[in-house]
Tab-separated table of C-alpha atoms in Angstrom:
chain	number	residue	atom	x	y	z
A	8	MET	CA	42.485	19.475	-48.592
A	9	SER	CA	42.779	15.822	-47.520
A	10	ASP	CA	40.846	12.966	-49.131
A	11	LEU	CA	38.529	12.727	-46.092
A	12	ASP	CA	37.893	16.469	-46.152
A	13	VAL	CA	36.578	16.047	-49.689
A	14	PHE	CA	33.779	13.815	-48.373
A	15	ARG	CA	33.088	15.985	-45.317
A	16	THR	CA	32.849	19.303	-47.129
A	17	ARG	CA	32.557	19.031	-50.872
A	18	LEU	CA	30.363	15.882	-50.902
A	19	GLY	CA	28.553	16.331	-47.566
A	20	THR	CA	25.044	16.292	-49.039
A	21	LEU	CA	25.768	13.076	-50.938
A	22	MET	CA	27.325	11.303	-47.962
A	23	THR	CA	24.488	12.256	-45.606
A	24	ARG	CA	21.964	10.603	-47.924
A	25	VAL	CA	24.236	7.600	-48.586
A	26	ARG	CA	24.487	7.025	-44.840
A	27	LYS	CA	20.714	6.958	-44.431
A	28	GLU	CA	20.222	4.629	-47.400
A	29	LEU	CA	22.877	2.144	-46.266
A	30	GLU	CA	21.666	2.120	-42.644
A	31	ASP	CA	18.057	1.548	-43.747
A	32	ARG	CA	19.172	-1.226	-46.156
A	33	ASP	CA	21.458	-2.915	-43.590
A	34	GLY	CA	24.447	-2.171	-45.850
A	35	ALA	CA	22.988	-3.700	-49.029
A	36	LEU	CA	24.396	-2.049	-52.166
A	37	SER	CA	21.594	-3.035	-54.535
A	38	GLY	CA	19.515	-0.283	-56.078
A	39	GLY	CA	19.963	3.429	-55.668
A	40	PHE	CA	18.260	6.728	-54.965
A	41	ARG	CA	17.742	10.157	-56.469
A	42	LEU	CA	19.177	13.317	-54.929
A	43	LYS	CA	16.860	16.289	-55.463
A	44	GLY	CA	16.919	20.006	-54.832
A	45	LEU	CA	20.670	20.376	-55.333
A	46	SER	CA	22.296	23.686	-56.078
A	47	GLU	CA	24.005	24.019	-59.431
A	48	GLU	CA	27.423	23.759	-57.775
A	49	GLU	CA	26.467	20.687	-55.688
A	50	ALA	CA	24.979	18.902	-58.687
A	51	HIS	CA	28.075	19.614	-60.782
A	52	ARG	CA	30.419	18.336	-58.041
A	53	ILE	CA	28.448	15.129	-57.416
A	54	ARG	CA	28.063	14.346	-61.135
A	55	GLY	CA	31.781	14.804	-61.585
A	56	PHE	CA	32.542	12.441	-58.728
A	57	VAL	CA	30.217	9.628	-59.842
A	58	GLY	CA	30.802	10.205	-63.586
A	59	LYS	CA	27.307	11.247	-64.607
A	60	GLU	CA	26.279	13.481	-67.468
A	61	PRO	CA	23.733	16.265	-66.816
A	62	GLY	CA	20.137	15.106	-67.342
A	63	PRO	CA	16.882	16.916	-68.075
A	64	HIS	CA	16.642	18.069	-64.417
A	65	PRO	CA	19.767	20.026	-63.447
A	66	ASP	CA	18.974	19.864	-59.669
A	67	ARG	CA	18.769	16.029	-59.601
A	68	VAL	CA	21.320	13.217	-59.707
A	69	TRP	CA	20.646	9.461	-59.687
A	70	ILE	CA	23.036	7.546	-57.431
A	71	ASP	CA	23.645	3.834	-57.940
A	72	LEU	CA	24.981	2.485	-54.636
A	73	ALA	CA	27.002	-0.383	-56.123
A	74	HIS	CA	28.577	1.969	-58.663
A	75	LEU	CA	29.348	4.524	-55.933
A	76	ASP	CA	30.970	1.826	-53.779
A	77	GLU	CA	33.074	0.717	-56.729
A	78	THR	CA	34.088	4.345	-57.448
A	79	VAL	CA	35.188	4.883	-53.843
A	80	ARG	CA	37.126	1.591	-53.775
A	81	HIS	CA	38.883	2.423	-57.047
A	82	GLY	CA	39.879	5.910	-55.875
A	83	TYR	CA	40.549	5.378	-52.160
A	84	GLY	CA	41.047	1.673	-51.593
A	85	VAL	CA	38.049	1.266	-49.249
A	86	GLY	CA	34.329	0.640	-49.686
A	87	LEU	CA	31.552	2.874	-48.433
A	88	GLU	CA	31.189	1.124	-45.063
A	89	GLU	CA	34.936	1.426	-44.361
A	90	LEU	CA	34.860	5.035	-45.534
A	91	PHE	CA	32.316	6.005	-42.865
A	92	GLU	CA	34.479	4.314	-40.234
A	93	ALA	CA	37.467	6.341	-41.441
A	94	LEU	CA	35.357	9.491	-41.175
A	95	GLY	CA	34.856	8.653	-37.490
A	96	ASN	CA	31.128	7.981	-37.716
A	97	PRO	CA	30.523	4.276	-38.443
A	98	LEU	CA	27.247	3.107	-39.963
A	99	ARG	CA	24.538	1.872	-37.601
A	100	PHE	CA	22.406	-0.588	-39.497
A	101	ARG	CA	18.676	-0.700	-38.853
A	102	SER	CA	18.791	-4.351	-37.786
A	103	THR	CA	21.572	-3.558	-35.303
A	104	ILE	CA	19.651	-0.631	-33.868
A	105	LYS	CA	16.493	-2.745	-33.574
A	106	ARG	CA	18.385	-5.551	-31.824
A	107	GLU	CA	20.013	-3.094	-29.416
A	108	GLU	CA	16.644	-1.477	-28.695
A	109	GLU	CA	15.077	-4.873	-27.993
A	110	GLU	CA	17.950	-5.754	-25.667
A	111	LEU	CA	17.624	-2.413	-23.864
A	112	ARG	CA	13.858	-2.794	-23.550
A	113	ALA	CA	14.330	-6.270	-22.083
A	114	ARG	CA	16.886	-4.909	-19.614
A	115	ILE	CA	14.549	-2.094	-18.531
A	116	LEU	CA	11.605	-4.478	-18.082
A	117	ALA	CA	13.590	-7.284	-16.443
A	118	PRO	CA	12.974	-6.128	-12.820
A	119	ALA	CA	9.222	-5.993	-13.482
A	120	LEU	CA	9.060	-9.391	-15.168
A	121	ALA	CA	11.118	-10.972	-12.370
A	122	SER	CA	9.092	-9.305	-9.596
A	123	PRO	CA	6.632	-11.360	-7.517
A	124	LEU	CA	4.152	-8.587	-8.293
A	125	TYR	CA	3.983	-9.870	-11.870
A	126	GLU	CA	1.554	-12.515	-10.594
A	127	ALA	CA	-0.960	-9.751	-9.818
A	128	ALA	CA	-3.414	-8.739	-12.544
A	129	TRP	CA	-3.195	-5.026	-11.642
A	130	PHE	CA	0.581	-5.065	-12.077
A	131	ARG	CA	0.414	-6.687	-15.507
A	132	SER	CA	-2.350	-4.257	-16.482
A	133	TRP	CA	-0.101	-1.356	-15.482
A	134	LEU	CA	2.777	-2.764	-17.535
A	135	GLU	CA	0.531	-3.025	-20.594
A	136	HIS	CA	-1.012	0.426	-20.222
A	137	ARG	CA	-0.129	2.778	-23.068
A	138	ASP	CA	1.400	5.361	-20.705
A	139	THR	CA	3.710	2.755	-19.177
A	140	ARG	CA	4.714	1.412	-22.588
A	141	ALA	CA	5.367	4.977	-23.748
A	142	ALA	CA	7.571	5.608	-20.700
A	143	VAL	CA	9.627	2.505	-21.519
A	144	THR	CA	9.875	3.490	-25.194
A	145	ARG	CA	11.149	6.969	-24.287
A	146	ARG	CA	13.920	5.402	-22.256
A	147	VAL	CA	14.756	2.975	-25.057
A	148	ASN	CA	14.906	5.773	-27.634
A	149	SER	CA	17.079	7.995	-25.478
A	150	GLY	CA	19.308	5.184	-24.237
A	151	LYS	CA	19.268	6.961	-20.862
A	152	ASP	CA	17.518	6.631	-17.513
A	153	THR	CA	17.439	2.852	-17.627
A	154	ASP	CA	17.333	2.483	-13.808
A	155	THR	CA	14.132	4.387	-12.982
A	156	PHE	CA	11.799	1.588	-14.026
A	157	GLY	CA	13.550	-0.910	-11.765
A	158	GLN	CA	13.442	1.615	-8.932
A	159	ALA	CA	9.685	1.989	-9.421
A	160	VAL	CA	9.274	-1.771	-9.124
A	161	ARG	CA	11.246	-1.792	-5.848
A	162	VAL	CA	9.013	0.966	-4.450
A	163	LEU	CA	5.869	-0.935	-5.469
A	164	GLU	CA	7.147	-4.166	-3.920
A	165	THR	CA	7.758	-2.354	-0.621
A	166	VAL	CA	4.337	-0.683	-0.601
A	167	ASP	CA	2.559	-3.920	-1.496
A	168	ALA	CA	4.459	-5.932	1.116
A	169	HIS	CA	3.624	-3.312	3.735
A	170	ALA	CA	-0.068	-3.451	2.837
A	171	CYS	CA	-0.103	-7.249	3.162
A	172	ALA	CA	1.888	-7.394	6.414
A	173	PRO	CA	-0.086	-8.305	9.551
A	174	GLU	CA	-0.390	-5.561	12.136
A	175	THR	CA	1.308	-5.857	15.504
A	176	PRO	CA	-1.235	-6.925	18.157
A	177	GLY	CA	-2.376	-3.921	20.165
A	178	ALA	CA	-0.895	-1.371	17.747
A	179	GLY	CA	-1.348	-0.306	14.154
A	180	ALA	CA	1.356	-0.927	11.593
A	181	PHE	CA	3.650	2.062	11.186
A	182	PRO	CA	3.119	3.830	7.860
A	183	LEU	CA	5.890	4.080	5.319
A	184	LEU	CA	7.719	7.402	5.311
A	185	LEU	CA	8.113	8.763	1.793
A	186	GLN	CA	11.751	9.768	2.198
A	187	ASN	CA	12.685	6.353	3.603
A	188	LEU	CA	10.906	4.659	0.719
A	189	ALA	CA	12.838	6.836	-1.733
A	190	VAL	CA	16.194	6.134	-0.076
A	191	ASP	CA	15.631	2.383	0.013
A	192	ALA	CA	14.787	2.321	-3.706
A	193	THR	CA	17.245	4.891	-5.062
A	194	GLY	CA	19.579	6.231	-2.370
A	195	ASP	CA	18.046	9.706	-2.901
A	196	THR	CA	15.654	11.106	-0.278
A	197	LYS	CA	13.985	13.372	-2.869
A	198	ALA	CA	13.523	10.771	-5.605
A	199	LEU	CA	9.761	10.502	-4.919
A	200	ASN	CA	9.098	14.221	-4.764
A	201	ASN	CA	6.350	15.694	-6.928
A	202	GLU	CA	6.791	15.793	-10.700
A	203	ARG	CA	9.699	13.329	-10.770
A	204	SER	CA	9.506	10.636	-13.455
A	205	LEU	CA	9.834	7.936	-10.795
A	206	THR	CA	6.888	9.403	-8.883
A	207	THR	CA	4.717	9.387	-12.000
A	208	LEU	CA	5.469	5.716	-12.653
A	209	VAL	CA	4.763	4.670	-9.069
A	210	LEU	CA	1.547	6.669	-8.721
A	211	SER	CA	0.264	5.275	-12.027
A	212	ALA	CA	0.884	1.740	-10.783
A	213	LEU	CA	-0.751	2.420	-7.414
A	214	ALA	CA	-3.775	3.833	-9.249
A	215	ALA	CA	-4.009	0.566	-11.206
A	216	ARG	CA	-3.673	-1.337	-7.931
A	217	SER	CA	-6.544	0.535	-6.291
A	218	GLY	CA	-8.710	0.872	-9.413
A	219	THR	CA	-8.598	4.675	-9.242
A	220	THR	CA	-7.025	7.416	-11.375
A	221	ARG	CA	-3.584	8.911	-10.880
A	222	PRO	CA	-3.699	12.290	-9.113
A	223	ALA	CA	-3.023	15.402	-11.178
A	224	ASP	CA	0.659	16.240	-11.589
A	225	ARG	CA	0.394	19.764	-10.168
A	226	ASP	CA	-2.125	19.074	-7.396
A	227	ALA	CA	0.173	18.555	-4.418
A	228	GLU	CA	-2.703	18.082	-1.971
A	229	GLU	CA	-4.367	15.398	-4.072
A	230	ARG	CA	-1.021	13.619	-4.479
A	231	ARG	CA	-0.406	13.739	-0.724
A	232	ALA	CA	-3.824	12.254	-0.077
A	233	PHE	CA	-3.207	9.563	-2.681
A	234	TRP	CA	0.115	8.578	-1.075
A	235	GLU	CA	-1.538	8.460	2.341
A	236	ALA	CA	-4.364	6.303	1.008
A	237	ASN	CA	-1.591	3.795	0.235
A	238	ASP	CA	-0.174	4.206	3.781
A	239	VAL	CA	2.805	6.287	2.632
A	240	VAL	CA	3.242	9.605	4.435
A	241	GLN	CA	5.592	12.506	3.964
A	242	ASP	CA	5.715	13.123	7.721
A	243	ASP	CA	3.842	11.227	10.426
A	244	LEU	CA	3.908	14.348	12.622
A	245	ALA	CA	2.432	16.541	9.868
A	246	SER	CA	-0.364	14.054	9.074
A	247	ARG	CA	-3.150	15.156	11.418
A	248	VAL	CA	-6.870	14.975	12.143
A	249	LEU	CA	-8.942	17.311	14.308
A	250	ALA	CA	-11.415	15.894	16.828
A	251	LEU	CA	-14.145	17.325	19.076
A	252	ASN	CA	-15.929	15.427	21.844
A	253	LEU	CA	-14.563	12.048	20.791
A	254	PRO	CA	-13.997	9.993	23.960
A	255	ALA	CA	-11.956	6.840	23.519
A	256	ARG	CA	-10.553	3.883	25.373
A	257	GLY	CA	-6.841	3.223	25.463
A	258	PRO	CA	-3.737	4.528	27.229
A	259	VAL	CA	-2.310	8.028	26.717
A	260	LEU	CA	-4.117	9.180	23.546
A	261	GLY	CA	-7.407	7.570	24.584
A	262	SER	CA	-7.177	9.372	27.927
A	263	TRP	CA	-6.315	12.680	26.268
A	264	LEU	CA	-9.295	12.426	23.892
A	265	THR	CA	-11.669	11.564	26.739
A	266	GLU	CA	-10.442	14.452	28.885
A	267	ALA	CA	-10.692	16.910	25.964
A	268	ALA	CA	-14.282	15.724	25.348
A	269	GLU	CA	-15.162	16.344	28.993
A	270	HIS	CA	-14.303	20.014	28.450
A	271	GLY	CA	-15.567	20.389	24.853
A	272	ILE	CA	-12.055	21.262	23.665
A	273	PRO	CA	-10.945	20.596	20.040
A	274	PHE	CA	-8.006	18.199	19.982
A	275	GLN	CA	-5.524	17.792	17.133
A	276	ILE	CA	-4.128	14.266	16.702
A	277	THR	CA	-1.023	13.253	14.739
A	278	LEU	CA	-0.485	10.017	12.891
A	279	HIS	CA	2.530	9.380	15.109
A	280	GLN	CA	0.292	9.471	18.204
A	281	LEU	CA	-2.306	7.210	16.599
A	282	VAL	CA	0.296	4.596	15.730
A	283	ARG	CA	2.112	4.813	19.063
A	284	PHE	CA	-1.018	4.787	21.247
A	285	PRO	CA	-3.970	3.569	19.125
A	286	PRO	CA	-7.281	4.665	20.679
A	287	VAL	CA	-10.693	2.966	20.437
A	288	PRO	CA	-13.391	5.652	20.011
A	289	THR	CA	-16.563	4.906	21.967
A	290	ALA	CA	-18.999	7.181	20.066
A	291	ARG	CA	-21.737	5.442	18.079
A	292	VAL	CA	-22.235	8.261	15.537
A	293	ILE	CA	-19.417	10.558	14.430
A	294	HIS	CA	-20.019	13.600	12.229
A	295	VAL	CA	-17.172	14.375	9.831
A	296	CYS	CA	-16.570	17.746	8.194
A	297	GLU	CA	-13.939	18.991	5.765
A	298	ASN	CA	-13.395	22.557	6.972
A	299	PRO	CA	-12.159	23.331	10.512
A	300	ALA	CA	-14.428	26.404	10.586
A	301	VAL	CA	-17.380	24.051	11.124
A	302	LEU	CA	-15.768	22.249	14.055
A	303	ARG	CA	-14.592	25.551	15.527
A	304	LEU	CA	-18.142	26.985	15.414
A	305	ALA	CA	-19.514	23.831	17.056
A	306	ALA	CA	-16.917	24.135	19.831
A	307	GLU	CA	-17.713	27.819	20.373
A	308	GLU	CA	-21.500	27.528	20.350
A	309	LEU	CA	-22.033	24.063	21.832
A	310	GLY	CA	-18.823	23.090	23.623
A	311	MET	CA	-19.161	19.715	25.310
A	312	ARG	CA	-22.812	19.512	24.152
A	313	ALA	CA	-21.764	19.052	20.512
A	314	ARG	CA	-22.011	15.618	18.990
A	315	PRO	CA	-18.696	13.780	18.402
A	316	MET	CA	-16.848	15.211	15.405
A	317	LEU	CA	-13.822	14.700	13.193
A	318	CYS	CA	-12.461	17.224	10.705
A	319	THR	CA	-10.279	16.175	7.769
A	320	GLU	CA	-8.945	19.733	7.178
A	321	GLY	CA	-8.987	19.206	3.428
A	322	TRP	CA	-8.222	15.907	1.729
A	323	PRO	CA	-8.458	13.113	4.322
A	324	SER	CA	-5.007	12.363	5.722
A	325	ALA	CA	-3.488	9.088	6.835
A	326	ALA	CA	-4.224	10.214	10.390
A	327	PHE	CA	-7.924	10.628	9.560
A	328	HIS	CA	-8.065	7.229	7.870
A	329	ARG	CA	-6.347	5.594	10.855
A	330	LEU	CA	-8.787	7.082	13.359
A	331	ALA	CA	-11.874	6.630	11.167
A	332	ALA	CA	-11.019	2.960	10.612
A	333	ALA	CA	-10.591	2.463	14.366
A	334	ALA	CA	-13.963	4.105	15.023
A	335	VAL	CA	-15.826	2.070	12.403
A	336	SER	CA	-14.176	-1.148	13.632
A	337	ALA	CA	-15.459	-0.303	17.110
A	338	GLY	CA	-19.019	0.027	15.772
A	339	ALA	CA	-19.304	3.731	14.963
A	340	ARG	CA	-21.286	5.160	12.043
A	341	LEU	CA	-19.771	8.101	10.142
A	342	ARG	CA	-21.822	10.980	8.701
A	343	TYR	CA	-19.825	13.055	6.221
A	344	HIS	CA	-20.219	16.584	4.883
A	345	GLY	CA	-17.850	18.512	2.605
A	346	ASP	CA	-17.657	21.290	0.066
A	347	PHE	CA	-20.097	21.378	-2.842
A	348	ASP	CA	-17.400	21.504	-5.490
A	349	TRP	CA	-16.036	18.718	-7.696
A	350	SER	CA	-13.133	17.990	-5.374
A	351	GLY	CA	-15.475	18.004	-2.372
A	352	VAL	CA	-17.970	15.538	-3.826
A	353	ALA	CA	-15.086	13.273	-4.876
A	354	MET	CA	-13.898	13.232	-1.246
A	355	ALA	CA	-17.423	12.523	-0.040
A	356	GLN	CA	-17.743	9.568	-2.403
A	357	ARG	CA	-14.409	8.108	-1.280
A	358	VAL	CA	-15.286	8.366	2.418
A	359	ALA	CA	-18.717	6.838	1.747
A	360	GLU	CA	-17.208	3.928	-0.194
A	361	ARG	CA	-14.374	3.283	2.228
A	362	TYR	CA	-16.303	3.489	5.504
A	363	GLY	CA	-19.950	3.028	4.526
A	364	ALA	CA	-20.486	6.605	5.686
A	365	ASP	CA	-23.811	8.402	5.352
A	366	LEU	CA	-23.693	11.651	3.383
A	367	TRP	CA	-24.798	14.449	5.706
A	368	ARG	CA	-26.678	17.373	4.139
A	369	MET	CA	-25.100	16.548	0.761
A	370	SER	CA	-28.234	16.369	-1.411
A	371	ALA	CA	-29.216	18.443	-4.431
A	372	ALA	CA	-31.791	20.243	-2.254
A	373	ASP	CA	-29.110	21.119	0.321
A	374	TYR	CA	-26.915	22.477	-2.447
A	375	LEU	CA	-29.643	24.569	-4.072
A	376	ASP	CA	-30.702	26.015	-0.694
A	377	HIS	CA	-27.259	27.550	-0.226
A	378	VAL	CA	-26.100	28.718	-3.670
A	379	PRO	CA	-24.994	32.325	-3.031
A	380	ALA	CA	-26.099	35.292	-5.125
A	381	ARG	CA	-22.489	35.891	-6.212
A	382	PRO	CA	-21.103	32.357	-6.379
A	383	HIS	CA	-17.564	31.086	-6.800
A	384	PRO	CA	-17.328	29.187	-10.125
A	385	LEU	CA	-16.935	25.416	-10.132
A	386	GLU	CA	-13.456	24.249	-11.140
A	387	GLY	CA	-11.794	20.917	-11.917
A	388	ARG	CA	-13.072	17.652	-13.377
A	389	GLU	CA	-16.760	16.885	-13.009
A	390	GLN	CA	-17.486	14.048	-10.562
A	391	PRO	CA	-20.508	11.747	-10.170
A	392	THR	CA	-22.725	11.870	-7.070
A	393	PRO	CA	-24.244	8.375	-6.975
A	394	TRP	CA	-25.930	8.960	-3.600
A	395	ASP	CA	-27.990	11.700	-5.300
A	396	PRO	CA	-27.473	11.956	-9.093
A	397	GLY	CA	-29.487	15.171	-9.072
A	398	LEU	CA	-26.700	16.867	-7.101
A	399	ALA	CA	-24.134	16.591	-9.905
A	400	GLU	CA	-26.793	17.747	-12.389
A	401	ALA	CA	-27.670	20.779	-10.250
A	402	MET	CA	-24.006	21.667	-9.743
A	403	ARG	CA	-23.370	21.403	-13.463
A	404	GLU	CA	-26.363	23.597	-14.291
A	405	ARG	CA	-25.585	26.276	-11.700
A	406	GLY	CA	-21.807	26.114	-12.186
A	407	ALA	CA	-21.375	27.373	-8.622
A	408	ALA	CA	-19.347	26.069	-5.700
A	409	VAL	CA	-20.813	26.138	-2.177
A	410	PHE	CA	-18.078	25.908	0.433
A	411	GLU	CA	-18.712	24.229	3.742
A	412	GLU	CA	-18.061	27.241	5.964
A	413	SER	CA	-20.993	29.037	4.314
A	414	VAL	CA	-23.413	26.357	5.609
A	415	ALA	CA	-21.720	25.912	8.996
A	416	SER	CA	-24.708	27.258	10.963
A	417	ALA	CA	-27.052	24.617	9.534
A	418	LEU	CA	-24.535	21.875	10.286
A	419	VAL	CA	-24.076	23.047	13.866
A	420	GLU	CA	-27.854	22.835	14.375
A	421	ASP	CA	-27.594	19.107	13.613
A	422	LEU	CA	-24.676	18.747	16.003
A	423	ALA	CA	-26.771	20.152	18.842
A	424	GLU	CA	-29.434	17.448	18.501
A	425	ARG	CA	-29.398	14.632	21.046
C-alpha cells in the first residue's frame, strides 16, 4: 500500500474531518477538534498515527492541527495543505469560496444592473424580491446556468421596448411572437415554453411590471392570457375573438364584420386580421360573454336582432384585447358577463378595470338565483368582487360554481332588448 493509500483508506475518517476544519479556518493550524463515534479499530489507528494514548472515552480522539501538520511533515515531507493537493483534491478555503461566489453573483446580475430597465422601480423591486434572489442564489450555489438571468433581462428589454414603441399610423403595432422572442434572447425557439426556468423569471418580472401576480405554473391557459396581456402571443392566427352583429368601419375586416352583422352570422376574428386590417367598431354598447354557447344561442334565437356581442372563449386573448380597445376608443361601452367561479370573477374584474366595463348580471342576487340543486364545487384561489362584495361572500358560503351556459337564456333576453 502506498503512502497516499494510507490516507485514503486507513485514515479516511480523520482526513475528511481535517479537510472540513482547514477549509472552515482558511488553512489556520491553531486549535484542534475532537473525533467522536469512532470504531475501536479506527480509534486505534488514528491514535497510533498521531501518537496519542487511549483516554477515558475509547471512541474519541483529540486532534491538534499544528501537531498533525508537524507529524505529516516529519513523515512525508509535506504539510497538510500540500498533502491534499497530492491526493488530487486540493483544499477550498471558505474565504476563497465566498469570493468566488460573490464574483459569480456579480457576473449573473451584471446584465440586470447594466440594463436601462434598472431605472424603473418595478425592475428593481423584482430584483430584490425573495424569489428572484433565491433564483440567483441557486445558480451561484450550483455554479451552473449562469446565462439564464441575462437572457431574462434581454426578453424583458424587448417586451418593454415594444410596449413603449409608438404604433404605426392607421395600423396597430404587431404583437411579439413568443418563439421569435425566445430565439432573439437565447437562440432556442422553445426557451420560453411553460415550466422553463427562464419563463418563470420573465413572468415574475412582468407581474411586478403590471402590479399583478405571476400565473400558476401548471395553468397553461392563465399563462397564455398573461403573455397576451403583455402583447406577446404564441400564434397570431390562433389568438381569436368571436363577434356577433358588430358592424365596423375600415377596409377588408371592417367590411366583413359589417356584412356578417347584416345577416346575424357569428364571425371569428384572428389577431393577424386585426393587426393587418384594424377595424373601428361602430356599436355604442357591446355585450361581452365568456362562453361561446351564449353567443351561439343569441345567433340562433335572435339572429341579426341580437345586440352587438363579443365572446372571449375563455381567458381574454390578445385578439379580444385588440378589438375591445378599438371599440372603447371609438366610444363604445362594454358590458361583461362570465362564469361564477373564482377564475371567472377574476376575468370580470380585469375586464372592468382595463376597459371601464359594466358587469352584466354579475351580482350576488344573480348568482343565488342560478345556483343549481347539484352544483359543481368552486375551485382555485378565492377572488374579491369589488363591484359587489356580497357576491364573493355568497360564493364562499355556497361553495358552488355557476357556469355561464346555465344562465344563457336570461342573458339572451337582455340581448333582445332594443
